[in-house]
Tab-separated table of C-alpha atoms and ligand atoms in Angstrom:
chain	number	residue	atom	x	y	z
A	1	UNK	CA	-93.949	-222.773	26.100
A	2	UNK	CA	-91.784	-222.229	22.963
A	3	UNK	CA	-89.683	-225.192	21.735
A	4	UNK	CA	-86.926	-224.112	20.088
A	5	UNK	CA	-83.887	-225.343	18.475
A	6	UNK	CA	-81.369	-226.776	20.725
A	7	UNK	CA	-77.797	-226.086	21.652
A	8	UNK	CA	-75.656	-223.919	18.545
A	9	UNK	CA	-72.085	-224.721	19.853
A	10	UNK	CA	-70.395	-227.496	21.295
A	11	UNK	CA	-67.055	-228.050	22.872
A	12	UNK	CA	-65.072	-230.416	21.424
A	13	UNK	CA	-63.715	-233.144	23.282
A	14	UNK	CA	-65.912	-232.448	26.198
A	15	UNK	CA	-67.692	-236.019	27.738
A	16	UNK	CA	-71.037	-235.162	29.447
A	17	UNK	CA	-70.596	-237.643	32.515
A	18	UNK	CA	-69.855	-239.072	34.392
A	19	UNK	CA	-72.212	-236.789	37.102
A	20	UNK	CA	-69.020	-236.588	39.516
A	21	UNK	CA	-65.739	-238.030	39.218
A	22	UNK	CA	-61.874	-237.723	40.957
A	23	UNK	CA	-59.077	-238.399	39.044
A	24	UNK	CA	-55.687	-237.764	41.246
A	25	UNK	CA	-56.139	-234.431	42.994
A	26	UNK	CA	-59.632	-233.111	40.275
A	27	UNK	CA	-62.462	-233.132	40.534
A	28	UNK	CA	-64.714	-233.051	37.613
A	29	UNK	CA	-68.591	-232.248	38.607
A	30	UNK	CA	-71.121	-232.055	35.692
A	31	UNK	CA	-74.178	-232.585	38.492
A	32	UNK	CA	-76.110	-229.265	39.157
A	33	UNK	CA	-76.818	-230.085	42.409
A	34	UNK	CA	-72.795	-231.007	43.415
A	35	UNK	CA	-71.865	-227.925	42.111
A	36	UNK	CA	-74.300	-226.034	43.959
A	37	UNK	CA	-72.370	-227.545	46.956
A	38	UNK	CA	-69.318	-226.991	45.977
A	39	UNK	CA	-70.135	-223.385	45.265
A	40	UNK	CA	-72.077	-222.612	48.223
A	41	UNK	CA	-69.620	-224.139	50.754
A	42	UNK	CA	-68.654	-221.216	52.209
A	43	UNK	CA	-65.106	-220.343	53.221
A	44	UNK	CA	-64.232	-223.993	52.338
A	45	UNK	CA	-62.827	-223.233	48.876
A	46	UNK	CA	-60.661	-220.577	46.946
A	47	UNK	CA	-60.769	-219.427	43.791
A	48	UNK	CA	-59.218	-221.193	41.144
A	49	UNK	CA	-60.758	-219.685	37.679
A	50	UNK	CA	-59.097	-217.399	35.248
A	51	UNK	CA	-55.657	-218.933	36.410
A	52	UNK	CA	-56.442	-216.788	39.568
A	53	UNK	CA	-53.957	-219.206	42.045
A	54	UNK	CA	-50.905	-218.010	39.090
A	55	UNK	CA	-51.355	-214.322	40.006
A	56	UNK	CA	-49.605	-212.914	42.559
A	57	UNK	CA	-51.709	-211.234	45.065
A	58	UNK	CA	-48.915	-210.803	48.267
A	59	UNK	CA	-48.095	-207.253	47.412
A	60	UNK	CA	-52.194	-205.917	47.532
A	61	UNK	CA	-53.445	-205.172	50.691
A	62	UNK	CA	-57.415	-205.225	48.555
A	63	UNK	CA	-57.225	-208.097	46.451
A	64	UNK	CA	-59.322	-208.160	43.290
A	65	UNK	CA	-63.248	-209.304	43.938
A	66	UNK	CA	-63.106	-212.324	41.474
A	67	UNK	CA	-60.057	-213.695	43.130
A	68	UNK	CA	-60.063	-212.765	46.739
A	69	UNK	CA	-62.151	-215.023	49.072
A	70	UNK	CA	-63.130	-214.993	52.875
A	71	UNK	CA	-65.223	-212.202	55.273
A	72	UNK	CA	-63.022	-209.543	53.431
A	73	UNK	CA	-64.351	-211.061	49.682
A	74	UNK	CA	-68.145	-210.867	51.416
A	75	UNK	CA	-67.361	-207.497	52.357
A	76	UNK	CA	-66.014	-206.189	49.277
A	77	UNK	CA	-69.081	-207.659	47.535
A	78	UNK	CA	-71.766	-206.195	50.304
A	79	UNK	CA	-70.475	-202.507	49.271
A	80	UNK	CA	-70.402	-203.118	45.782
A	81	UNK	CA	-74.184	-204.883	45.437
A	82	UNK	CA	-75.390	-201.447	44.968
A	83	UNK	CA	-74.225	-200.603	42.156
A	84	UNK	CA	-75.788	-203.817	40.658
A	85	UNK	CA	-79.209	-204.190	41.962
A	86	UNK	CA	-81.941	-204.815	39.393
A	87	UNK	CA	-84.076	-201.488	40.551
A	88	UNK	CA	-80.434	-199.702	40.719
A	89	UNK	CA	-79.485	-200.863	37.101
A	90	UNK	CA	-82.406	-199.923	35.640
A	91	UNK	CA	-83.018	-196.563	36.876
A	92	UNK	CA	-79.620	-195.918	36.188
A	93	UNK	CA	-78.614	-197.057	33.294
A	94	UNK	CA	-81.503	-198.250	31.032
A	95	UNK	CA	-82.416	-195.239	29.577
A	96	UNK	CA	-78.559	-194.812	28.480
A	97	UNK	CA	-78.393	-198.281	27.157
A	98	UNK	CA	-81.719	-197.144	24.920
A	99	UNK	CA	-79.679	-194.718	23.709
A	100	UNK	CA	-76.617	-196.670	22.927
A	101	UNK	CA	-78.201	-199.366	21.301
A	102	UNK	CA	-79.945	-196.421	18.770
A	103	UNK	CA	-76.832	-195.240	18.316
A	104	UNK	CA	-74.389	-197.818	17.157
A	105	UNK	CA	-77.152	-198.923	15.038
A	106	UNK	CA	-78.061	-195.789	13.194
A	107	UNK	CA	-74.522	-195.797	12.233
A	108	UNK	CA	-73.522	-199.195	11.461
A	109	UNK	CA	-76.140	-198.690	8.564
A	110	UNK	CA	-77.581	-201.646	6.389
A	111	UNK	CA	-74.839	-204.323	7.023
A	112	UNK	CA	-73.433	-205.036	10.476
A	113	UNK	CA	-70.922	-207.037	11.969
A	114	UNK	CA	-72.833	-208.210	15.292
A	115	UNK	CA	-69.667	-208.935	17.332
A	116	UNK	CA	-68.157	-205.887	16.546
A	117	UNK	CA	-71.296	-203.830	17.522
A	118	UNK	CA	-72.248	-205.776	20.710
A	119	UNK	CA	-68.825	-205.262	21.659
A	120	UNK	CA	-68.707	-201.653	21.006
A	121	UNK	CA	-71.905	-201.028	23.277
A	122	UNK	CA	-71.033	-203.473	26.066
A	123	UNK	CA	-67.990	-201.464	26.128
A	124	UNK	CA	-69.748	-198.287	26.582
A	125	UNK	CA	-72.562	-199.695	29.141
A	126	UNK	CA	-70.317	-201.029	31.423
A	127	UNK	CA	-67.483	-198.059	31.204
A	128	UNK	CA	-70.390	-196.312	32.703
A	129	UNK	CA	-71.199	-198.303	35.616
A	130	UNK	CA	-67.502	-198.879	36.243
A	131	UNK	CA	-65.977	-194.962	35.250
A	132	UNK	CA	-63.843	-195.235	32.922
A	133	UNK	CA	-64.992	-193.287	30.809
A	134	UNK	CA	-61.726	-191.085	29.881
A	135	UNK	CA	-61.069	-192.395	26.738
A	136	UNK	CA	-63.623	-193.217	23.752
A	137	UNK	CA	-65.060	-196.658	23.998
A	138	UNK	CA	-63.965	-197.808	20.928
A	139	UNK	CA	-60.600	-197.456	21.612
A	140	UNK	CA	-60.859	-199.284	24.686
A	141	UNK	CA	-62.680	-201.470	23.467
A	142	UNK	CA	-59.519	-202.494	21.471
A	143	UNK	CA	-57.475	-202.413	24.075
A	144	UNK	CA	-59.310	-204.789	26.194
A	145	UNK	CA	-59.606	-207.877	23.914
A	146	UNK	CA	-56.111	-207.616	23.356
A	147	UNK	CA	-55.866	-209.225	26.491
A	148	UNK	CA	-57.442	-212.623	25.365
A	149	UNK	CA	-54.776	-212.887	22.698
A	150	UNK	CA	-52.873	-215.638	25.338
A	151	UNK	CA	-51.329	-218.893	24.937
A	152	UNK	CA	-53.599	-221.922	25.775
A	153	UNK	CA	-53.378	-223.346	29.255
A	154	UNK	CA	-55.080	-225.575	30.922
A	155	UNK	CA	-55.893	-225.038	34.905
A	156	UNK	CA	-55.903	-228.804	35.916
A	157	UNK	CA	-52.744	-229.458	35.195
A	158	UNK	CA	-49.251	-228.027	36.866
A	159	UNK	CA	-47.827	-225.014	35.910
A	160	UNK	CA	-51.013	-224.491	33.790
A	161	UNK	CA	-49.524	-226.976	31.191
A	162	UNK	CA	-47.436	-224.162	29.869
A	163	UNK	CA	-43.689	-224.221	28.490
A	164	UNK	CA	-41.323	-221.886	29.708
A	165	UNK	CA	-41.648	-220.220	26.418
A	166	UNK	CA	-45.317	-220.001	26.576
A	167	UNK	CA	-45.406	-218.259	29.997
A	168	UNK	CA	-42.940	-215.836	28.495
A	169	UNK	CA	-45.438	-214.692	25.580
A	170	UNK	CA	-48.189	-215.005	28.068
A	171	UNK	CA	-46.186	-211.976	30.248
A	172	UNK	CA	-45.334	-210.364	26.772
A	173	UNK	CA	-49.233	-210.347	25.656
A	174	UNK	CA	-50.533	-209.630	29.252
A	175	UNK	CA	-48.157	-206.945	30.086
A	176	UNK	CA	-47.953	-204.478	27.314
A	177	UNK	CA	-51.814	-204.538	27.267
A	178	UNK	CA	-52.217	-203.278	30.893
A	179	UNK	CA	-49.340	-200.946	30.760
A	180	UNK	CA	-51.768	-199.243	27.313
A	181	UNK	CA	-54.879	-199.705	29.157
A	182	UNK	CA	-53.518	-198.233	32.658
A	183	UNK	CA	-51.913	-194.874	30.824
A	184	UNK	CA	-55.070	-194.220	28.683
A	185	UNK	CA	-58.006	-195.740	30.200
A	186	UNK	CA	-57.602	-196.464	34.033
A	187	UNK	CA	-55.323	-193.882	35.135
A	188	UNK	CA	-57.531	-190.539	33.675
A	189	UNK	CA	-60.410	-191.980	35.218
A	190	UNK	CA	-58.431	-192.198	38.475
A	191	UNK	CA	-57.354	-189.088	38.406
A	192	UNK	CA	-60.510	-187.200	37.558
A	193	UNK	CA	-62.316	-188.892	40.172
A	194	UNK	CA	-59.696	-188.284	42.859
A	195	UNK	CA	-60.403	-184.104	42.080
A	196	UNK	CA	-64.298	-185.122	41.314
A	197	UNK	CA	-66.417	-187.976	42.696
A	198	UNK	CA	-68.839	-189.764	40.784
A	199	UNK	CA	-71.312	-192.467	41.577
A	200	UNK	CA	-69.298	-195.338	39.997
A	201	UNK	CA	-67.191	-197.867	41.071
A	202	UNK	CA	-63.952	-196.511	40.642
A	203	UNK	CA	-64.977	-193.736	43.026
A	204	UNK	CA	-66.302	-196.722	45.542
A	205	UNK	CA	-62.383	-198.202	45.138
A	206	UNK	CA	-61.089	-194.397	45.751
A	207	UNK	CA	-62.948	-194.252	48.650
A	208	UNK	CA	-61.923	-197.467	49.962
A	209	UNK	CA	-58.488	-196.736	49.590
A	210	UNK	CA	-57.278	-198.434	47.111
A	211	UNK	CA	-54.321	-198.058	45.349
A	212	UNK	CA	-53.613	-196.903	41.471
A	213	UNK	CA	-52.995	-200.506	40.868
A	214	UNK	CA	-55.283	-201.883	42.827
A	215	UNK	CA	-58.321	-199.892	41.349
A	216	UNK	CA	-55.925	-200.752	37.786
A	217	UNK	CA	-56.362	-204.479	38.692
A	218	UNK	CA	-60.600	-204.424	39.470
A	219	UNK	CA	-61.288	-202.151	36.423
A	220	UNK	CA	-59.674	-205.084	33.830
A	221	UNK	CA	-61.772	-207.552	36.566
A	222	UNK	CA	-64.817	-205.153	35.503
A	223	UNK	CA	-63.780	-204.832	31.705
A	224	UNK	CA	-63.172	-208.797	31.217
A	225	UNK	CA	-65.942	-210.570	33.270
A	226	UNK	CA	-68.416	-208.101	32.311
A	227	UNK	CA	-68.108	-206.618	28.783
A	228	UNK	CA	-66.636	-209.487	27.103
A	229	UNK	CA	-69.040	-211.872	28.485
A	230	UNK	CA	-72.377	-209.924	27.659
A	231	UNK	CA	-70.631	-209.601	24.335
A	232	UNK	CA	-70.506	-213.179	23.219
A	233	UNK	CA	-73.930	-213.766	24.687
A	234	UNK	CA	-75.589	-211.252	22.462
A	235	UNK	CA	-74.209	-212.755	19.314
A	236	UNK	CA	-75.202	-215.802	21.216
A	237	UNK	CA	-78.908	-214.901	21.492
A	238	UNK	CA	-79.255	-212.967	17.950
A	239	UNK	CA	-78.470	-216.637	16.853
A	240	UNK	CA	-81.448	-218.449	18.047
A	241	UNK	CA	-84.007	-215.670	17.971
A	242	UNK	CA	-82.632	-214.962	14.041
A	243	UNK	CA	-82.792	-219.022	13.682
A	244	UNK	CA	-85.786	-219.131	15.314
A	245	UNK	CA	-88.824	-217.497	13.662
A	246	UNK	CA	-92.028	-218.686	16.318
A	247	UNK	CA	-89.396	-217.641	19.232
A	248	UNK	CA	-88.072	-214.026	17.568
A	249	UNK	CA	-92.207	-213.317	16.891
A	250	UNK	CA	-92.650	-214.367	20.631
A	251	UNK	CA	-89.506	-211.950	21.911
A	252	UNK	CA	-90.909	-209.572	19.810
A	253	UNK	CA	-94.330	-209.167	21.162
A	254	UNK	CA	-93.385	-210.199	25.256
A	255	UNK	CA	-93.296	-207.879	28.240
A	256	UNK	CA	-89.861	-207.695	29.944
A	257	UNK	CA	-90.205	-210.347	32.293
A	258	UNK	CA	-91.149	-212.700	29.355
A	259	UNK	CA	-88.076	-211.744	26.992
A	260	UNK	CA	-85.473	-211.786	30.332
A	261	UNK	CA	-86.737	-215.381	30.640
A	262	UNK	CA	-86.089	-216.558	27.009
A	263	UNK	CA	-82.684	-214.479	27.904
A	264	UNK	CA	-82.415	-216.814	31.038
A	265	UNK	CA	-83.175	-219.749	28.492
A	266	UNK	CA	-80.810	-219.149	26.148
A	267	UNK	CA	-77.954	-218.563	28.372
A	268	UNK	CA	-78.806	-221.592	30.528
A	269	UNK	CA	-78.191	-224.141	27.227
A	270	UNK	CA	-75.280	-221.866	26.032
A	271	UNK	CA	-73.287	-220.413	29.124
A	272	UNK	CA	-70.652	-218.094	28.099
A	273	UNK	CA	-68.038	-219.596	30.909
A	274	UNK	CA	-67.879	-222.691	30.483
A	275	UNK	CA	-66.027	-224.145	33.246
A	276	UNK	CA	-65.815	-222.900	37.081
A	277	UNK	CA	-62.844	-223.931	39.158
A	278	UNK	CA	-62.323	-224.176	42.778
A	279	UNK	CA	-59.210	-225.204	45.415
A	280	UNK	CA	-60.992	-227.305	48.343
A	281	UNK	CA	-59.058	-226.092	51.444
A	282	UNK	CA	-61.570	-227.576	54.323
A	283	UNK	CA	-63.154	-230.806	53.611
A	284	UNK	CA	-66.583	-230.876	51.611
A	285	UNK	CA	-69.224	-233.687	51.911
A	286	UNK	CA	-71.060	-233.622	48.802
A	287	UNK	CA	-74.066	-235.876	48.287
A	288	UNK	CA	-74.891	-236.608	44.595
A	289	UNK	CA	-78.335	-239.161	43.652
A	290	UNK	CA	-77.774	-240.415	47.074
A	291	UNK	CA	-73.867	-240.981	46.461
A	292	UNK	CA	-71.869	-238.973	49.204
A	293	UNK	CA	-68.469	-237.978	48.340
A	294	UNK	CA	-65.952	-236.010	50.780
A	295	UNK	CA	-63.368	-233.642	48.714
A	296	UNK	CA	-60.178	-233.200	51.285
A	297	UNK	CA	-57.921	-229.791	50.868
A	298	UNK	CA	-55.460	-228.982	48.026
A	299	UNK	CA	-57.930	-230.727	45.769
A	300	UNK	CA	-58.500	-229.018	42.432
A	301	UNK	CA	-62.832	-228.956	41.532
A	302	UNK	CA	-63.782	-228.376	38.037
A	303	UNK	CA	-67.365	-227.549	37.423
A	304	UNK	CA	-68.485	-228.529	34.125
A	305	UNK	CA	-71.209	-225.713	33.852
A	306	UNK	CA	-72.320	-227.200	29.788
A	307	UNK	CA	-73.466	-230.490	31.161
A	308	UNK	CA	-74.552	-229.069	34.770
A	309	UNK	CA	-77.150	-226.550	33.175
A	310	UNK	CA	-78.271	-229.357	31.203
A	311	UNK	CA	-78.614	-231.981	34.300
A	312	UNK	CA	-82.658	-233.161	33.647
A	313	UNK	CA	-82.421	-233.592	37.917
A	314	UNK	CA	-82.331	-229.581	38.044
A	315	UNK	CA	-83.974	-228.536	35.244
A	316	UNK	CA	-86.429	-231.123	33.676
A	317	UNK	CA	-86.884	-233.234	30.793
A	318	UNK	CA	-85.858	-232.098	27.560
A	319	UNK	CA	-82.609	-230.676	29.247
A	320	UNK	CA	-81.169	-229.194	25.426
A	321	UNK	CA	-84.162	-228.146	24.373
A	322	UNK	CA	-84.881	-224.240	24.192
A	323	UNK	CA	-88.173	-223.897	26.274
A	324	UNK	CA	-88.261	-220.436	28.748
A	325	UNK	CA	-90.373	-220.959	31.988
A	326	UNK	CA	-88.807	-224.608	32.532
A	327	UNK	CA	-89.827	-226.053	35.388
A	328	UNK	CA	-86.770	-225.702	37.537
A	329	UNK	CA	-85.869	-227.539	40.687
A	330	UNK	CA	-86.319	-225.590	43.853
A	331	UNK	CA	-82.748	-223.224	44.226
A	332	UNK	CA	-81.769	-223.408	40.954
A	333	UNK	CA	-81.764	-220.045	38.854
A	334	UNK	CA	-83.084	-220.071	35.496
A	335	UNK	CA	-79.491	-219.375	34.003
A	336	UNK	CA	-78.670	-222.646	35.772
A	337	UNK	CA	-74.692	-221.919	36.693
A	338	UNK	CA	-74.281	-219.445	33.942
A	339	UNK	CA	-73.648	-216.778	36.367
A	340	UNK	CA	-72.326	-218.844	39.096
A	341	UNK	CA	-73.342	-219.499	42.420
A	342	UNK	CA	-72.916	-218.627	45.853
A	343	UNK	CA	-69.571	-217.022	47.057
A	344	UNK	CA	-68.674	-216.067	43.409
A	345	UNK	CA	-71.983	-215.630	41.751
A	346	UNK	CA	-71.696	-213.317	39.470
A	347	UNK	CA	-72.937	-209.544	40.452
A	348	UNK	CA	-73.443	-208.272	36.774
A	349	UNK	CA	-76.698	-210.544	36.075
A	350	UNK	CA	-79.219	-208.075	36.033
A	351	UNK	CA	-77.387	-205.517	34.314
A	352	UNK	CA	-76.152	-208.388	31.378
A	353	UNK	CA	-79.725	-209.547	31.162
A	354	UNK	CA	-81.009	-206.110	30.460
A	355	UNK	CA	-78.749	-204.554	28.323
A	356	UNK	CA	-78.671	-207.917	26.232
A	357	UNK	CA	-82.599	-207.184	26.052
A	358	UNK	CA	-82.360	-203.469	25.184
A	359	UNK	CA	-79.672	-203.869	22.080
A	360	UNK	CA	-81.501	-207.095	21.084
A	361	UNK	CA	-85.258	-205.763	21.061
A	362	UNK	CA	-83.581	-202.999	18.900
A	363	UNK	CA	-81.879	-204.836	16.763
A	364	UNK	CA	-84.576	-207.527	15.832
A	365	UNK	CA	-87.459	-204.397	15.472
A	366	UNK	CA	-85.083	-203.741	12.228
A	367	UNK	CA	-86.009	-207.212	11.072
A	368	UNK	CA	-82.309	-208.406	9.750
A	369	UNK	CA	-81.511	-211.077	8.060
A	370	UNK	CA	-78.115	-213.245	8.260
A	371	UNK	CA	-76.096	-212.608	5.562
A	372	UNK	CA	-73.327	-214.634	7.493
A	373	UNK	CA	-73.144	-217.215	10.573
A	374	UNK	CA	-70.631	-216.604	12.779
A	375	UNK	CA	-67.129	-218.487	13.083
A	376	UNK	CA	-67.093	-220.352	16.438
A	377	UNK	CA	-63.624	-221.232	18.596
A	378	UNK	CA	-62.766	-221.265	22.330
A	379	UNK	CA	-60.870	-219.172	24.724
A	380	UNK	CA	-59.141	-220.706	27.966
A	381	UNK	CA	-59.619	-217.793	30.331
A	382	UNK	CA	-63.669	-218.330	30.031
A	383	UNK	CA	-63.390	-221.716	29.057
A	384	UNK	CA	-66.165	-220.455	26.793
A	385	UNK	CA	-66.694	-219.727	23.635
A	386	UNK	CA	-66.479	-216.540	21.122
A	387	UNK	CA	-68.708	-216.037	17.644
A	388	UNK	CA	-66.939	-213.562	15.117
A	389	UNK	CA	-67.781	-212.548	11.848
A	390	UNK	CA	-71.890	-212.189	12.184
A	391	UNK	CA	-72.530	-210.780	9.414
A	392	UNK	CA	-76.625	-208.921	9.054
A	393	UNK	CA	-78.204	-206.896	6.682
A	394	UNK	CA	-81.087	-205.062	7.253
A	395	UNK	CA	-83.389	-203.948	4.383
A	396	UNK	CA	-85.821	-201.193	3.767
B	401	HEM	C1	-73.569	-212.529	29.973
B	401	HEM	C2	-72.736	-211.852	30.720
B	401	HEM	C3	-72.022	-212.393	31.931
B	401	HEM	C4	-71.703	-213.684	32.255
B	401	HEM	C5	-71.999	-214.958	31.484
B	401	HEM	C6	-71.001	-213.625	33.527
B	401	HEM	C7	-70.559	-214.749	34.210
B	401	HEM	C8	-69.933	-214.708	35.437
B	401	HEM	C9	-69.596	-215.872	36.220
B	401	HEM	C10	-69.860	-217.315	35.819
B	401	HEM	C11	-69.012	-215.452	37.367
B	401	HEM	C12	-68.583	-216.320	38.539
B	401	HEM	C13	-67.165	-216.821	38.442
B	401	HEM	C14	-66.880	-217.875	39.494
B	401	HEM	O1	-67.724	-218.258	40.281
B	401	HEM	O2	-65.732	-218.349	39.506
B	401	HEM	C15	-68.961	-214.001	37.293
B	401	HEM	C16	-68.410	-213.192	38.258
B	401	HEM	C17	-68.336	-211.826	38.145
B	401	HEM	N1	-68.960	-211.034	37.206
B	401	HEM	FE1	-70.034	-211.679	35.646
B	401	HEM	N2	-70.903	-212.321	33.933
B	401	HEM	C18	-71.520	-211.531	32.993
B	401	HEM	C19	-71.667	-210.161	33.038
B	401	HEM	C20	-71.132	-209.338	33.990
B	401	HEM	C21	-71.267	-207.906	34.036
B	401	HEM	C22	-72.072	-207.071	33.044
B	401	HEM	C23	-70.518	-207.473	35.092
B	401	HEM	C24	-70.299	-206.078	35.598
B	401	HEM	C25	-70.016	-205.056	34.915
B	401	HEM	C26	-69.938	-208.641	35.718
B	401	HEM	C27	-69.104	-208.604	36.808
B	401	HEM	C28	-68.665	-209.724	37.481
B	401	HEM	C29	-67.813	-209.651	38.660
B	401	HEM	C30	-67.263	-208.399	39.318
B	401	HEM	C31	-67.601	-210.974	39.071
B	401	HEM	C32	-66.773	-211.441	40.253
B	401	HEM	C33	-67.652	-211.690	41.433
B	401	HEM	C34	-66.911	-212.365	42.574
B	401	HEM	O3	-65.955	-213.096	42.339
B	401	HEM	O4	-67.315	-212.154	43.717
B	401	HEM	N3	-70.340	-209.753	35.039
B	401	HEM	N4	-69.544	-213.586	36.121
C-alpha cells in the first residue's frame, strides 16, 4: 500500500462538519453514508445541480439525462448504459484513445501545457462516443469551455444569488455559445446521421425521436459532464504521480487494475465536482451514527462530496492520505461520491478512468518533469475545481 502525499487543493471557506446539518430549508451532508441515502432514495428527490431547477424544461417532451428524473430518467439511462459499459468502452474505444494520446503528444513536442493537451484529447475521445465529430476537435474544444465563462452563483440561495444584471450576462455568455456550438458542431452531426447512422449516441437520440434541440441540449450534457471533467482530473492525477516519485514508479510498473485503483484513489481525495445537490419532494428518513433525521419536500440537500469521500466511517483511517486498495466500507465505491451515486451516478466512469490511464501511462513513459505547477481556482457549475497553466518538459 503506497502512502502518498495528501490532498493538492482545497476549497476555501469550506468547514468539514458538522456530519449533517439543516439550516432553514438546506441541508448540508458531509457523511458518506447520508449521502448515500439521499442519493439512493429513489423517486424521492429531483435534481438540483448545475442550476438544473433554473432551466426551463416545459417545452421538451425528452428532457436532458442529468436533469430529468423519474421511470422516464431510468429509462433514458437503461438505453444509454451501452454505450458505457466497461467491456463496451474498451473494445471500442481504447485502441483510439492509444492513438490519441500518441498523437497530441508527438506534436506538442518537448514542452507541454497539460491542460491544454488533456483537454484537446478528452475532446476528441468523447466526440467519438457521443458523434460529433463534424468539426475538428480543437475547435470545439474552444467552443465548449466558453460555456464556463459565467457569473458566480450560488444554488442554496434564491434566485441563485444573482443580480438582475448578472442573469443578463449569464444569458449573454450562455447563449451565443450554444447558438456557435449548435451551427458548427451539433447540427452537422445531426444531419449526417439523419442520412447515415452510426453507433453513437446522437444516432441513439435520432432514433428516439428527439428533436434538433433536444439532441442540441444532451450533446453540451455529454460535452460538459464528460470532457471537462476527465480534463481537470488528468492534470489532477499528473500532479501526484509527478509529485510523487515511489507512487509514479508504482503506476509505472502496475497492471490495469492496479493503476485504475490509484486512479480511483486519487479521484476519491480530489473529486472534480465538488458539491451534489438535490430537491427532497417525498420525505426521507436518514439515519446518520445512530442519529435519524427526516428531510420533508421543497427542502434543498447539499452534498458536500470533499469531506464525504474523506468520512474515516466509509473509508478508513487516514481518510486524506493517498493509499489505493483502502479498505472501504461495504457499498461504497472506491471513488467514494466522485461519480455520484444511485439515480444520478455518473455513466462515464469507466470510460474517464480509462482514458485518464491511457494519456497518463503515455505521458509519464516520457519521464517529464514540471517546469510549472498549475494555477488553481473554482468554477460554480462543478463546484469543483480547474488547474491551468501545467507547464512539462520532457528531455531526451
Ligand atoms: C473524471 C471525469 C468525470 C467525473 C468526475 C464525472 C462526475 C459526474 C458526477 C458526479 C455525476 C453525477 C451528478 C449528480 O448526481 O448530480 C455525473 C453524471 C453524468 N456524467 Fe460524469 N463524470 C466524469 C466523466 C464523464 C464522462 C467521460 C461522461 C461521458 C462522456 C460522463 C457523462 C455523464 C452523464 C451523461 C451524467 C448524467 C447522468 C444522469 O444524470 O443520469 N461523465 N458525472
Amino acid at each position: 500500500m503506497s502512502r502518498g502525499a495528501p490532498r493538492r487543493v482545497e476549497r476555501p471557506g469550506e468547514p468539514d462538519g458538522p456530519r449533517v446539518e439543516r439550516t432553514e430549508r438546506v441541508w448540508r451532508v458531509r457523511s458518506l453514508a447520508a449521502a448515500q441515502q439521499v442519493l439512493r432514495a429513489r423517486h424521492a428527490t429531483t435534481q438540483a445541480g448545475f442550476t438544473a431547477e433554473a432551466i426551463p424544461k416545459g417545452y421538451l417532451t425528452h428532457h436532458p439525462i442529468l436533469m430529468s428524473d423519474g421511470p422516464m430518467h431510468d429509462e433514458q439511462r437503461r438505453k444509454v448504459a451501452r454505450f458505457f459499459a466497461p467491456v463496451v468502452v474498451t473494445k471500442r474505444y481504447e485502441t483510439r484513445m492509444e492513438e490519441c494520446a500518441d498523437r497530441l503528444l508527438d506534436d506538442a513536442g518537448p514542452e507541454i501545457t497539460l491542460d491544454e493537451l488533456a483537454l484537446h484529447y478528452t475532446v476528441e475521445v468523447t466526440a467519438e462516443v457521443v458523434g460529433l465529430t463534424a468539426a475538428p476537435p480543437k475547435k470545439m474544444a474552444r467552443r465548449l469551455v466558453s460555456f464556463f465563462n459565467q457569473p458566480p452563483f450560488d444554488i442554496t440561495k434564491p434566485g441563485l444569488g444573482r443580480t438582475n444584471l448578472q442573469w443578463a450576462r449569464a444569458a449573454f455568455n450562455g447563449l451565443l455559445p450554444i447558438a456557435r456550438f449548435h451551427l458548427s458542431d451539433a447540427r452537422p452531426a445531426i444531419r449526417a446521421r439523419r442520412k447515415s447512422p452510426q453507433d453513437d449516441i446522437i444516432s441513439h437520440l435520432i432514433a428516439e425521436d428527439y428533436s434538433d434541440v433536444e439532441i442540441l441540449i444532451e450533446c453540451v450534457t455529454y460535452g460538459t459532464a464528460g470532457m471537462v471533467t476527465t480534463r481537470e482530473f488528468i492534470c489532477m492525477a499528473a500532479l501526484h504521480l509527478l509529485g510523487d516519485d515511489a507512487l509514479r514508479e508504482r503506476y509505472l510498473v502496475a497492471g490495469q487494475k492496479e493503476r485504475h485503483a490509484i486512479l480511483g484513489e486519487i479521484i476519491r481525495l480530489e473529486p472534480v465536482v465538488g458539491h451534489l445537490y438535490r430537491r427532497v419532494q417525498e420525505p426521507i428518513e436518514v439515519t446518520d451514527r445512530g442519529e435519524t433525521c427526516t428531510m420533508a419536500p421543497g427542502d434543498l440537500v447539499d452534498i458536500f462530496v470533499r469531506p464525504a469521500n474523506a468520512d474515516p466511517d466509509a473509508v478508513g483511517e487516514d481518510p486524506l492520505r493517498l493509499c489505493p486498495h483502502r479498505d472501504t466500507a461495504a457499498g461504497v465505491n472506491e471513488a467514494g461520491l466522485s461519480f455520484g451515486d444511485g439515480a444520478h451516478k455518473c455513466p462515464g466512469q469507466p470510460l474517464a478512468i480509462l482514458e485518464s490511464d491511457v494519456l497518463l501511462t503515455r505521458l509519464l513513459r516520457r519521464r517529464p518533469r514540471i517546469l510549472r505547477e498549475p494555477d488553481v481556482g473554482w468554477d460554480d457549475l462543478i463546484a469543483g475545481y480547474w488547474l491551468r497553466g501545467f507547464r512539462l518538459r520532457i528531455d531526451g
